CSV table of C-alpha atoms and ligand atoms in Angstrom, one decimal:
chain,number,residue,atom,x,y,z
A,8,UNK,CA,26.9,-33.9,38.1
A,9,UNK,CA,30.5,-34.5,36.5
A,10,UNK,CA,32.5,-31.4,36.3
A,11,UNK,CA,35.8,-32.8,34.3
A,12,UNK,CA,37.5,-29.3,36.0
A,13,UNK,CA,36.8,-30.8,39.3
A,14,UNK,CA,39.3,-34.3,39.0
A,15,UNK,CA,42.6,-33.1,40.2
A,16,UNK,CA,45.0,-34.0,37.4
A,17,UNK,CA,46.1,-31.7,34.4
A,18,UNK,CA,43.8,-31.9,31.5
A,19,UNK,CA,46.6,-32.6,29.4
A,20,UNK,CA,45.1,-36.1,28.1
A,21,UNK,CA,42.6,-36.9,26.2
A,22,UNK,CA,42.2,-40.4,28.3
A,23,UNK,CA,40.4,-43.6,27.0
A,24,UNK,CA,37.5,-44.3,29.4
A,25,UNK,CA,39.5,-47.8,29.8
A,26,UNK,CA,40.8,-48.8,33.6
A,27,UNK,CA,43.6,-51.3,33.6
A,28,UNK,CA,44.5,-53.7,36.8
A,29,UNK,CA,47.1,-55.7,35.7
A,30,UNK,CA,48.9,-57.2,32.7
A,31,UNK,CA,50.5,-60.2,31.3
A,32,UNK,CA,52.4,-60.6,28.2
A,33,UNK,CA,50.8,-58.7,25.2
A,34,UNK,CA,47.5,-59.2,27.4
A,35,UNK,CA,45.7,-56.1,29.3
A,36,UNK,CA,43.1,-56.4,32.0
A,37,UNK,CA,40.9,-53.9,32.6
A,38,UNK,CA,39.0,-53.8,36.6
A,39,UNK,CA,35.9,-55.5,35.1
A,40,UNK,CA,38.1,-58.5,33.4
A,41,UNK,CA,38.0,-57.6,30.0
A,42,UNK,CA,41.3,-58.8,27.9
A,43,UNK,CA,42.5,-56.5,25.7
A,44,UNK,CA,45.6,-57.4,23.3
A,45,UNK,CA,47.7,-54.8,23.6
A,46,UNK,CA,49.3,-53.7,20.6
A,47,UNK,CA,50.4,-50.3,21.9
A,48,UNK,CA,52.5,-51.1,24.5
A,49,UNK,CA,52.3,-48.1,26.4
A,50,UNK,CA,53.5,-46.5,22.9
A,51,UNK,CA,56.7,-48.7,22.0
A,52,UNK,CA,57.9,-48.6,25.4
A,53,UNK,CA,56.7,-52.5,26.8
A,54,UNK,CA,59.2,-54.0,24.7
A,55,UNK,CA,58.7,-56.9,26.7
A,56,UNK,CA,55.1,-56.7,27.4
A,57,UNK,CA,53.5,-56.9,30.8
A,58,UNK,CA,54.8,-58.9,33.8
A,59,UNK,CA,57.9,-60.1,31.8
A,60,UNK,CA,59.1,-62.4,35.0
A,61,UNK,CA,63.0,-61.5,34.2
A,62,UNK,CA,61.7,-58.0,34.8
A,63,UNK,CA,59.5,-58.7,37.8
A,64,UNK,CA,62.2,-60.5,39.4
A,65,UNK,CA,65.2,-57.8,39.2
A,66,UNK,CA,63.0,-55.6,40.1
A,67,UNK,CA,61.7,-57.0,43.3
A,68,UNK,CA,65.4,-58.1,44.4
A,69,UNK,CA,67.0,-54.6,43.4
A,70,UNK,CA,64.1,-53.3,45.1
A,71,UNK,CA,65.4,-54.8,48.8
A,72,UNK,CA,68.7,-53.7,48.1
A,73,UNK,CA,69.4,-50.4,46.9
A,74,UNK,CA,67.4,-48.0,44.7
A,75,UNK,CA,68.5,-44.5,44.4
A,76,UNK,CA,72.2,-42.9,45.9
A,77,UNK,CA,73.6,-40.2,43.0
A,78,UNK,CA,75.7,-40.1,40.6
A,79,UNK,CA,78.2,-38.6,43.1
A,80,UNK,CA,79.1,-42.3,43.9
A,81,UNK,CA,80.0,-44.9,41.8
A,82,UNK,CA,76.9,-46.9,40.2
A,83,UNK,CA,78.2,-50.4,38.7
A,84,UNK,CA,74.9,-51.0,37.2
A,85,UNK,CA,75.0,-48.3,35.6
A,86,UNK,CA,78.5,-48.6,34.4
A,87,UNK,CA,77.6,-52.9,32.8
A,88,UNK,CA,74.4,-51.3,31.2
A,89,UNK,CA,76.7,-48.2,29.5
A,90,UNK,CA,79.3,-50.8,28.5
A,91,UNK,CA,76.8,-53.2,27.2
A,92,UNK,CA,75.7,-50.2,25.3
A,93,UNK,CA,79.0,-49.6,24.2
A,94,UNK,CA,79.8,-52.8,22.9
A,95,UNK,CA,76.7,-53.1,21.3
A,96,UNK,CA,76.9,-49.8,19.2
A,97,UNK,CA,78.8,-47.1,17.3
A,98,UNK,CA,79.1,-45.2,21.0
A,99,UNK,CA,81.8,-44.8,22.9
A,100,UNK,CA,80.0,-43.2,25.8
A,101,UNK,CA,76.3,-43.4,27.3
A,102,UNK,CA,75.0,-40.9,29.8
A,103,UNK,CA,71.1,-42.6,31.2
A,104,UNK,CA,68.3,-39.9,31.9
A,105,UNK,CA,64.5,-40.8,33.0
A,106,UNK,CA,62.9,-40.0,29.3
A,107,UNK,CA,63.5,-39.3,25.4
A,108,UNK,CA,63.1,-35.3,26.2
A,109,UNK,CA,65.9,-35.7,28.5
A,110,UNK,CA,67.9,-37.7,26.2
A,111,UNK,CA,67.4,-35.4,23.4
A,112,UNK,CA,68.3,-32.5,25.3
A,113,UNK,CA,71.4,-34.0,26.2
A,114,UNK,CA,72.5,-34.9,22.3
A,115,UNK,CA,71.5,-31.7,21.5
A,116,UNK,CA,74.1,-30.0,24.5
A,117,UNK,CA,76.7,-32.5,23.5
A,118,UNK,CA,76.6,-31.5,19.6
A,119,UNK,CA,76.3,-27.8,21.3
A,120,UNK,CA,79.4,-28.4,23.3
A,121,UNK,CA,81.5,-30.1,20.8
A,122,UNK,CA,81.9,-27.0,18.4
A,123,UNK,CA,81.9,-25.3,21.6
A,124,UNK,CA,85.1,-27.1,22.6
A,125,UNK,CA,86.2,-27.2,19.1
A,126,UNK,CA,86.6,-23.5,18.6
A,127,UNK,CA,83.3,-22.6,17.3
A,128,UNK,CA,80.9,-21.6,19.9
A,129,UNK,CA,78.8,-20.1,16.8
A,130,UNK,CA,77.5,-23.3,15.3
A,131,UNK,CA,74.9,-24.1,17.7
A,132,UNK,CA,71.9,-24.6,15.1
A,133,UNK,CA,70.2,-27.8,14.5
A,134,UNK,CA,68.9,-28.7,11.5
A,135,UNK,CA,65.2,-31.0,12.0
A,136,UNK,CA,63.0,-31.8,9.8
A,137,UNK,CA,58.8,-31.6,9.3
A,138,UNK,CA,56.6,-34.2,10.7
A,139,UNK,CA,59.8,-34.7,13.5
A,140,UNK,CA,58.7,-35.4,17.4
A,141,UNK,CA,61.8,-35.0,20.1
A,142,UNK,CA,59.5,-34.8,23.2
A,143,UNK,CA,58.0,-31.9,25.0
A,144,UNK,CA,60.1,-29.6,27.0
A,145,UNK,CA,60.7,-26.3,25.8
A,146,UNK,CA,64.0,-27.0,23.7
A,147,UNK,CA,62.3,-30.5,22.4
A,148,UNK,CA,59.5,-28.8,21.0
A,149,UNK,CA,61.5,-26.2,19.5
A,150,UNK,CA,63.4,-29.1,17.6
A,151,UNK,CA,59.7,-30.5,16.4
A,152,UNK,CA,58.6,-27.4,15.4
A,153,UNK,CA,55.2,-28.2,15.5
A,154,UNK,CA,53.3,-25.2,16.0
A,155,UNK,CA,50.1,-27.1,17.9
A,156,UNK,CA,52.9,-28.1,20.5
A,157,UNK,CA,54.9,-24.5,20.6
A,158,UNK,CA,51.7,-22.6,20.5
A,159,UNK,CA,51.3,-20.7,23.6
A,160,UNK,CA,54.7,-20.9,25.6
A,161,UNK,CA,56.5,-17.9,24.6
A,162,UNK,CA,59.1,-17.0,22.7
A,163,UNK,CA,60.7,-21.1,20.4
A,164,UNK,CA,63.6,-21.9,21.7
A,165,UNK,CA,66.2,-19.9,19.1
A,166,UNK,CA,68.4,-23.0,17.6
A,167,UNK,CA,66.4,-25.1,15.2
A,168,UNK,CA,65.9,-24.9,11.5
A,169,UNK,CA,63.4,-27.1,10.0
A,170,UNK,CA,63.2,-28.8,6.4
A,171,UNK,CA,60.8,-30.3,5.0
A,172,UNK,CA,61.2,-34.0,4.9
A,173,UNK,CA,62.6,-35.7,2.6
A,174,UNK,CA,63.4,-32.6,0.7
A,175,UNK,CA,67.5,-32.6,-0.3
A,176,UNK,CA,67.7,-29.1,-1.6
A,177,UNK,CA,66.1,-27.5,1.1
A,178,UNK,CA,68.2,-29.0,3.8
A,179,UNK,CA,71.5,-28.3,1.8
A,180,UNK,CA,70.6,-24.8,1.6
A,181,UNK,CA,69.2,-24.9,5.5
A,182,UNK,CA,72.9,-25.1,6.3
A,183,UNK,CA,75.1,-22.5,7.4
A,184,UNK,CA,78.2,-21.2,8.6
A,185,UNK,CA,76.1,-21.8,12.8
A,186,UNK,CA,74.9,-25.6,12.2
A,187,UNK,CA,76.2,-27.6,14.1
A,188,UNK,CA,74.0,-31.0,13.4
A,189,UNK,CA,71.3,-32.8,12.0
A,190,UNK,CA,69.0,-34.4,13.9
A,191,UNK,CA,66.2,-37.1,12.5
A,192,UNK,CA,64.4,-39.8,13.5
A,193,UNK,CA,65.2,-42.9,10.9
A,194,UNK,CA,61.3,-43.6,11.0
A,195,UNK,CA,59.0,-40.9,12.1
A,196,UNK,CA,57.0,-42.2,15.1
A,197,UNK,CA,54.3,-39.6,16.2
A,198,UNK,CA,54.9,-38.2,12.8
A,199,UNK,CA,53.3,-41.1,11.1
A,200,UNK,CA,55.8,-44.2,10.8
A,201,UNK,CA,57.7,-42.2,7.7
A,202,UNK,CA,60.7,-44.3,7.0
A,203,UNK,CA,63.5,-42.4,5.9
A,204,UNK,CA,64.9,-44.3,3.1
A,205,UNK,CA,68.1,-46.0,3.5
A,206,UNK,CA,69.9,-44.2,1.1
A,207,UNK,CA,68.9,-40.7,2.2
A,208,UNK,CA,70.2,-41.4,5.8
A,209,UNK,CA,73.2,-42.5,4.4
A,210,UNK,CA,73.5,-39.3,2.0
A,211,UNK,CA,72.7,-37.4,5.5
A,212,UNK,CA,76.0,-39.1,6.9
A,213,UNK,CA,77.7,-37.8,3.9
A,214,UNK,CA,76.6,-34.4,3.9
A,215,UNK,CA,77.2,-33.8,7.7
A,216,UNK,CA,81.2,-35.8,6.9
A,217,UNK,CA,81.1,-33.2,4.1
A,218,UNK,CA,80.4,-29.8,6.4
A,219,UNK,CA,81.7,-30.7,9.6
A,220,UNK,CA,78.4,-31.9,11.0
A,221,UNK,CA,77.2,-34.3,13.6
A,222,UNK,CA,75.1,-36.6,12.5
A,223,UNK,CA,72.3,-37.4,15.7
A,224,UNK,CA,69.5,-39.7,15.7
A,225,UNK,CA,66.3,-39.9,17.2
A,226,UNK,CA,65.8,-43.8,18.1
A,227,UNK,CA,63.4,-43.2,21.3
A,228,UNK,CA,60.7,-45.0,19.2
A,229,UNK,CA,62.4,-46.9,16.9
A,230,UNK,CA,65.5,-48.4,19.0
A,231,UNK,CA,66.0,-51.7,21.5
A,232,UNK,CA,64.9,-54.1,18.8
A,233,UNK,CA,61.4,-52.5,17.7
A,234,UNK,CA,62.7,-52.6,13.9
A,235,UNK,CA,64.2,-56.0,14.0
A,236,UNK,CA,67.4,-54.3,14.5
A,237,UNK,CA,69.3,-53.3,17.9
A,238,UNK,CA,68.5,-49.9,16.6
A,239,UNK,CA,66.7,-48.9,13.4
A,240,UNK,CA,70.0,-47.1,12.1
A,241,UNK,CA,71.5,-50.5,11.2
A,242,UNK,CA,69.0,-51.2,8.4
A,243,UNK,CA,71.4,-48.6,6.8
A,244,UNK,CA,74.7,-49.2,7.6
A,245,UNK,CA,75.4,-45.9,8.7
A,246,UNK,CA,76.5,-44.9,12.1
A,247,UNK,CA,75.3,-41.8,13.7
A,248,UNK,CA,77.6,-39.2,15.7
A,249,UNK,CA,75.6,-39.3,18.9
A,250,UNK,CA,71.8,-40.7,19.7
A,251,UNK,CA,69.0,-40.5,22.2
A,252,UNK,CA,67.0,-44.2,22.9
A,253,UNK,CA,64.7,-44.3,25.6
A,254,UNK,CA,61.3,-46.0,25.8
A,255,UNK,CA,61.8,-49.8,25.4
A,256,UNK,CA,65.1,-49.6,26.6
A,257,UNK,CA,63.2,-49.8,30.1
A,258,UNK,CA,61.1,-51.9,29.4
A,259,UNK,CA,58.2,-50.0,31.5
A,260,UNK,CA,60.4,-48.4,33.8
A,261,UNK,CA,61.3,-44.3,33.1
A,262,UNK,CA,64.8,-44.7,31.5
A,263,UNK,CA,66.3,-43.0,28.7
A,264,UNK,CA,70.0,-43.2,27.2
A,265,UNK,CA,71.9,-40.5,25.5
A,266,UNK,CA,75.1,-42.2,23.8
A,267,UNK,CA,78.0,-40.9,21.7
A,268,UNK,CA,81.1,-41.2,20.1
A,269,UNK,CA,84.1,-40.0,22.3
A,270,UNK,CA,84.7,-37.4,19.6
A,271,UNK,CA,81.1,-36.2,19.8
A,272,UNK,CA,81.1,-36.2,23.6
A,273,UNK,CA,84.5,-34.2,23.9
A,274,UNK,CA,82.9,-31.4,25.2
A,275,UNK,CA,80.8,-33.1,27.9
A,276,UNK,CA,83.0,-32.8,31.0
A,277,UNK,CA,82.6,-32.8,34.8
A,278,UNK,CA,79.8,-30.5,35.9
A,279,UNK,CA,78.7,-29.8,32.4
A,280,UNK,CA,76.0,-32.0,32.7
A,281,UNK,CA,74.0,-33.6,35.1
A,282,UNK,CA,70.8,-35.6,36.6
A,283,UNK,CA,69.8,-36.4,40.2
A,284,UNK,CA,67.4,-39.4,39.1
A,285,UNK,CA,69.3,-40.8,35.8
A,286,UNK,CA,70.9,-44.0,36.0
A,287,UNK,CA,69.6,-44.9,39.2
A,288,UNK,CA,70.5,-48.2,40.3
A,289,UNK,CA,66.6,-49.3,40.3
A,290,UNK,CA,66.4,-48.1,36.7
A,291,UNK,CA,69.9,-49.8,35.6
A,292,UNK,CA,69.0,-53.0,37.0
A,293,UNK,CA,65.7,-53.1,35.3
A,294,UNK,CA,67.7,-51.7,31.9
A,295,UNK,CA,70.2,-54.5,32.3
A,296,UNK,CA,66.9,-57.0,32.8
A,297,UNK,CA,65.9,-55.4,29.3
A,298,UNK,CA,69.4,-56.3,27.8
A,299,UNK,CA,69.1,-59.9,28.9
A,300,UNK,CA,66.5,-60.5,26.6
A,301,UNK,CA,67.0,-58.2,23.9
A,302,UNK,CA,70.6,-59.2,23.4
A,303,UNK,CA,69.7,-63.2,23.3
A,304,UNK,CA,70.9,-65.0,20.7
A,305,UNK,CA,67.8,-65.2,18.3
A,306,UNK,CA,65.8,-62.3,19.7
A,307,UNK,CA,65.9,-60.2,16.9
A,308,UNK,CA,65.3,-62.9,14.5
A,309,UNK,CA,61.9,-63.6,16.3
A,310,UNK,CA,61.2,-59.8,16.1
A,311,UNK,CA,61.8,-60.0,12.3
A,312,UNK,CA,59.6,-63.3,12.0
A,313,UNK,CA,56.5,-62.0,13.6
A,314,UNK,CA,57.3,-59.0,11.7
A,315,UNK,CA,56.3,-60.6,8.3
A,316,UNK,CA,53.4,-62.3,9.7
A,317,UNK,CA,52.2,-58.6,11.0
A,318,UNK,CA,53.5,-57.3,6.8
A,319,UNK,CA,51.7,-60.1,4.7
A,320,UNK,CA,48.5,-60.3,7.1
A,321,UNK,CA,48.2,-56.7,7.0
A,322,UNK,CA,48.9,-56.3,3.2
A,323,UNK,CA,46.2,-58.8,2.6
A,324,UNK,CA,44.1,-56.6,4.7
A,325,UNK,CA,44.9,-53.3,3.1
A,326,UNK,CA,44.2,-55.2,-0.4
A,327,UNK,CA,40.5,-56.1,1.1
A,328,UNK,CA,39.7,-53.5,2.1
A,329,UNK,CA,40.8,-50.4,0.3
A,330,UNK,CA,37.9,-48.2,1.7
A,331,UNK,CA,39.2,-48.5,5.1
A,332,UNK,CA,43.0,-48.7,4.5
A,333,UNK,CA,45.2,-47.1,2.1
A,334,UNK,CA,48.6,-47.7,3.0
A,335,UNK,CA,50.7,-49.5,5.0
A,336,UNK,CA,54.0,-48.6,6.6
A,337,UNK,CA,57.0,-49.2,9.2
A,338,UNK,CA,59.5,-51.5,9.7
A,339,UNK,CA,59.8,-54.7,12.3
A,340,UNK,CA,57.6,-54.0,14.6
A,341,UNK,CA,56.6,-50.4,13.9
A,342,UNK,CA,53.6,-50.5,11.7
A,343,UNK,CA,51.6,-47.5,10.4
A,344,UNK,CA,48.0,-48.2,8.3
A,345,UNK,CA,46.8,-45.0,6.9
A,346,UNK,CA,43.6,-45.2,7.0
A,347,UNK,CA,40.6,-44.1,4.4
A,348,UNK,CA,38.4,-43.4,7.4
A,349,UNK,CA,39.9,-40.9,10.2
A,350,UNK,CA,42.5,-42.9,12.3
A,351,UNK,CA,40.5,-42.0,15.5
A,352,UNK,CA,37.6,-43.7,13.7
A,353,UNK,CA,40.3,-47.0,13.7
A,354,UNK,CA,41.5,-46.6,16.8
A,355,UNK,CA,38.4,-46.5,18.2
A,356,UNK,CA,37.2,-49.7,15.9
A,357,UNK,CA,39.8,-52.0,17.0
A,358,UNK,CA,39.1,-51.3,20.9
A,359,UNK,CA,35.5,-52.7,20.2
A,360,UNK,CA,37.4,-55.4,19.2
A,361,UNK,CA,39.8,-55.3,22.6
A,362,UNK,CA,42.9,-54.7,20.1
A,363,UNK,CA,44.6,-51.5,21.3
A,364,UNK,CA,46.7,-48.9,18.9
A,365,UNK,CA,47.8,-45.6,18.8
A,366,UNK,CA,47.0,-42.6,16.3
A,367,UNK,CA,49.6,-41.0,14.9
A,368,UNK,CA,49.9,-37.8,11.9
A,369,UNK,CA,49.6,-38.5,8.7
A,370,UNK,CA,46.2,-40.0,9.3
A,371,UNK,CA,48.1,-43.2,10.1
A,372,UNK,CA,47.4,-45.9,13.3
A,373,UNK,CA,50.5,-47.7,14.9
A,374,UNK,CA,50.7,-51.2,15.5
A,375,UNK,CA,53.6,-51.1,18.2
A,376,UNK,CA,53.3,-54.9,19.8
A,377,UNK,CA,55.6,-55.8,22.3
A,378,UNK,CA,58.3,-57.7,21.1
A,379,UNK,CA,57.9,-60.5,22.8
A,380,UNK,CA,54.4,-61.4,21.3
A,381,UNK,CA,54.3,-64.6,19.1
A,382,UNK,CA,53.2,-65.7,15.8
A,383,UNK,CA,49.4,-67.0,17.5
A,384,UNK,CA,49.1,-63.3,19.1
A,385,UNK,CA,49.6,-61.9,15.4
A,386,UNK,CA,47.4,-63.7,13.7
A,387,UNK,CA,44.9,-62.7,16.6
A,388,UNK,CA,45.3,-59.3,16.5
A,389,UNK,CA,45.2,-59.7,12.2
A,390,UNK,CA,42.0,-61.1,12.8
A,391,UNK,CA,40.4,-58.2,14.7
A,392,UNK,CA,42.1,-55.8,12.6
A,393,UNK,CA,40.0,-57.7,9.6
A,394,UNK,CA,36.4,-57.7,11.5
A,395,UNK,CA,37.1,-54.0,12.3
A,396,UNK,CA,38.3,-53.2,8.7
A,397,UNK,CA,34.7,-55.2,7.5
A,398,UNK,CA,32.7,-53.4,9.6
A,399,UNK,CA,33.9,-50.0,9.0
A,400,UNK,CA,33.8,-50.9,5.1
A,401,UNK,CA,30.6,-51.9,5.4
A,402,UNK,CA,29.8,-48.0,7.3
A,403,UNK,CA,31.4,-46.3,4.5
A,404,UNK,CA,29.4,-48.7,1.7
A,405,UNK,CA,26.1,-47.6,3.4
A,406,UNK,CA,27.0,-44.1,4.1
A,407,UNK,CA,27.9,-43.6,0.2
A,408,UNK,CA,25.2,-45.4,-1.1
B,519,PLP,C1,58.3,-40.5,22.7
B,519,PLP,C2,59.4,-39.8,21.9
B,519,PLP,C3,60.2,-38.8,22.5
B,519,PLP,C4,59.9,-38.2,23.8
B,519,PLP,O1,60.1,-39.1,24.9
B,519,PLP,P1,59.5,-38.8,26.3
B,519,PLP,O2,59.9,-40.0,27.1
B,519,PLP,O3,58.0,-38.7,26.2
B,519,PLP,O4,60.1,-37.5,26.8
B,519,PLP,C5,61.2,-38.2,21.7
B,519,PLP,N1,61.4,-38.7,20.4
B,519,PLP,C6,60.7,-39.7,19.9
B,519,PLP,C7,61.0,-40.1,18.5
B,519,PLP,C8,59.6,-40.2,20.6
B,519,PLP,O5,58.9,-41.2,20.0
């Protein structure tokens, strides 16, 4: 007899009955041999797929030299991946954490701490917005305001005012004489890949010029190349105040990134702050491993390519096969379908085909490939997603008829 209370782990997942030895590339192999291409890279966060060698290599040679000391001695590593940050954004300074909850948390203390330092300790209220995801500790839920995720742990975290998204009047009227920032995602991940359009994010940057705001952005999902883009912001040509990246910045290994402008980080001093784990030299040295490839001259652009394979395969799809899907969404490399059928039913679909996904709100299923995969591997997983997308159309013919 199976007692699922008996296995020693938290119930917290809801885990695929699918056992994974090893990968390579955008390839996944389970114990028994089976391939499966995987287009949800451990959710956005194999930017480089599976065994990248670059990777593997730094890795294994940081490994026989140093991994962990503090942060009360100097980390080089750790200042080259901040500086290659640096140069590479709006920010003028970067402080690395082991996840996007962390990295939130720590925009959210330095917009805190810059009215703080500024002579308003009373604007400490962020403004979010419905649909959002910031993580899971109890200040990061708090900012998502999702009651399925706040349900149960006492008293929110008092701070966050949420608006409905996309809704202008609401959000001007959410702000008062205590907000301190905004803080959105440019494309909704676990939300259901909702872009915010261009021109609202850069209405957003006017608004928070406009009432002494800061301006932060969520690019855990959506930054280190998965739009096409360095980070997703760009599309827009805005610049936020401060921002929290993490997932494919490591590439596999736990690292997150909160950066900001030196303004914006004013308040962040000695001992306001701190982490015994972040910016490890293990985890810079893999981080700087990311950069290599990320930063190389035509990187993006092949991002961007597959991109539109992914875009015109899929719209021909969608166009097939209306009963199945009714919409698709995303930029680069962060495609939503939102399905007809129940996304689980999809998600479950495309594994029988050895093509894995991830669910997200909105009814909607993410493509998240790594970004390394090439044209071939998109036109492969296009041609599951259409023999899953026949079969379940087939299902819903039958069951209506
Ligand atoms: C995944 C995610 C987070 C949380 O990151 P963790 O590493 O799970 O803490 C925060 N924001 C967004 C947009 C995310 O996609």
């Amino acid at each position: 007899m199976t007692d699922v209370s008996a296995q020693p782990l938290y119930d917290t997942f809801a885990r695929a009955d699918l056992r994974f030895e090893r990968g390579e590339g955008v390839w996944l192999v389970t114990e028994s041999g089976d391939r499966y291409l995987d287009f949800a890279a451990g959710i956005a966060v194999n930017s480089l797929g599976h065994a990248h060698p670059h990777l593997v290599e730094t890795l294994k040679n940081q490994a026989e030299k140093l991994w962990h000391v503090s942060n009360i001695y100097e980390i080089p590593g750790q200042k080259r991946l901040g500086q290659r940050l640096v140069d590479n954004t709006f920010a003028d300074k970067v402080f690395f954490t082991n996840s996007g909850a962390e990295a939130l948390e720590c925009a959210i203390k330095t917009a805190r701490r810059y009215h703080y330092v500024n002579g308003s300790p009373e604007r400490f209220r962020i403004i979010t917005f419905e649909g959002a995801f910031h993580g899971r500790t109890l200040a990061t839920i708090a900012a998502g305001g999702q009651a399925k995720y706040l349900e149960g742990f006492g008293p929110k975290v008092e701070g966050f005012d949420q608006v409905p998204f996309g809704d202008e009047k609401a959000l001007k009227a959410a702000i008062g004489s205590e907000t301190a920032a905004i803080l959105i995602e440019p494309i909704q991940g676990e939300g259901g890949v909702r872009s915010v359009p261009d021109e609202d994010l850069r209405a957003l940057r006017k608004l928070c010029e406009a009432e002494g705001l800061l301006l932060i952005l969520d690019e855990v999902q959506t930054g280190v190349g998965r739009t096409g883009k360095l980070f997703a912001h760009e599309w827009s040509g805005i610049q936020p105040d401060i921002m929290a990246v993490a997932k494919g910045i490591g590439g596999g290994f736990p690292l997150g990134a909160c950066l900001a402008t030196a303004e914006a980080a004013k308040g962040m001093t000695a001992g306001v702050h701190g982490t015994t784990f972040g910016g490890n030299p293990l985890a810079m040295a893999v981080g700087n491993a990311v950069l290599d490839v990320i930063l190389e001259e035509g990187f993006l652009e092949h991002v961007k390519k597959i991109a539109l394979v992914m875009k015109q395969g899929l719209a021909s799809i969608s166009d097939r096969y209306p009963d199945v899907i009714a919409e698709v969404r995303g930029q680069g490399l962060l495609m939503g379908l939102k399905t007809v059928v129940p996304n689980t039913t999809m998600v479950q679909a495309l594994r029988d085909e050895q093509l894995l996904t991830v669910s997200a709100g909105d009814n909607v299923i993410r493509l998240l490939p790594p970004l390394v995969a090439t044209e071939e591997e998109a036109r492969d997983a296009l041609a599951r997603i259409e023999t899953a997308a026949e079969r379940l159309s087939v299902a819903a013919r039958q069951k209506s008829a």
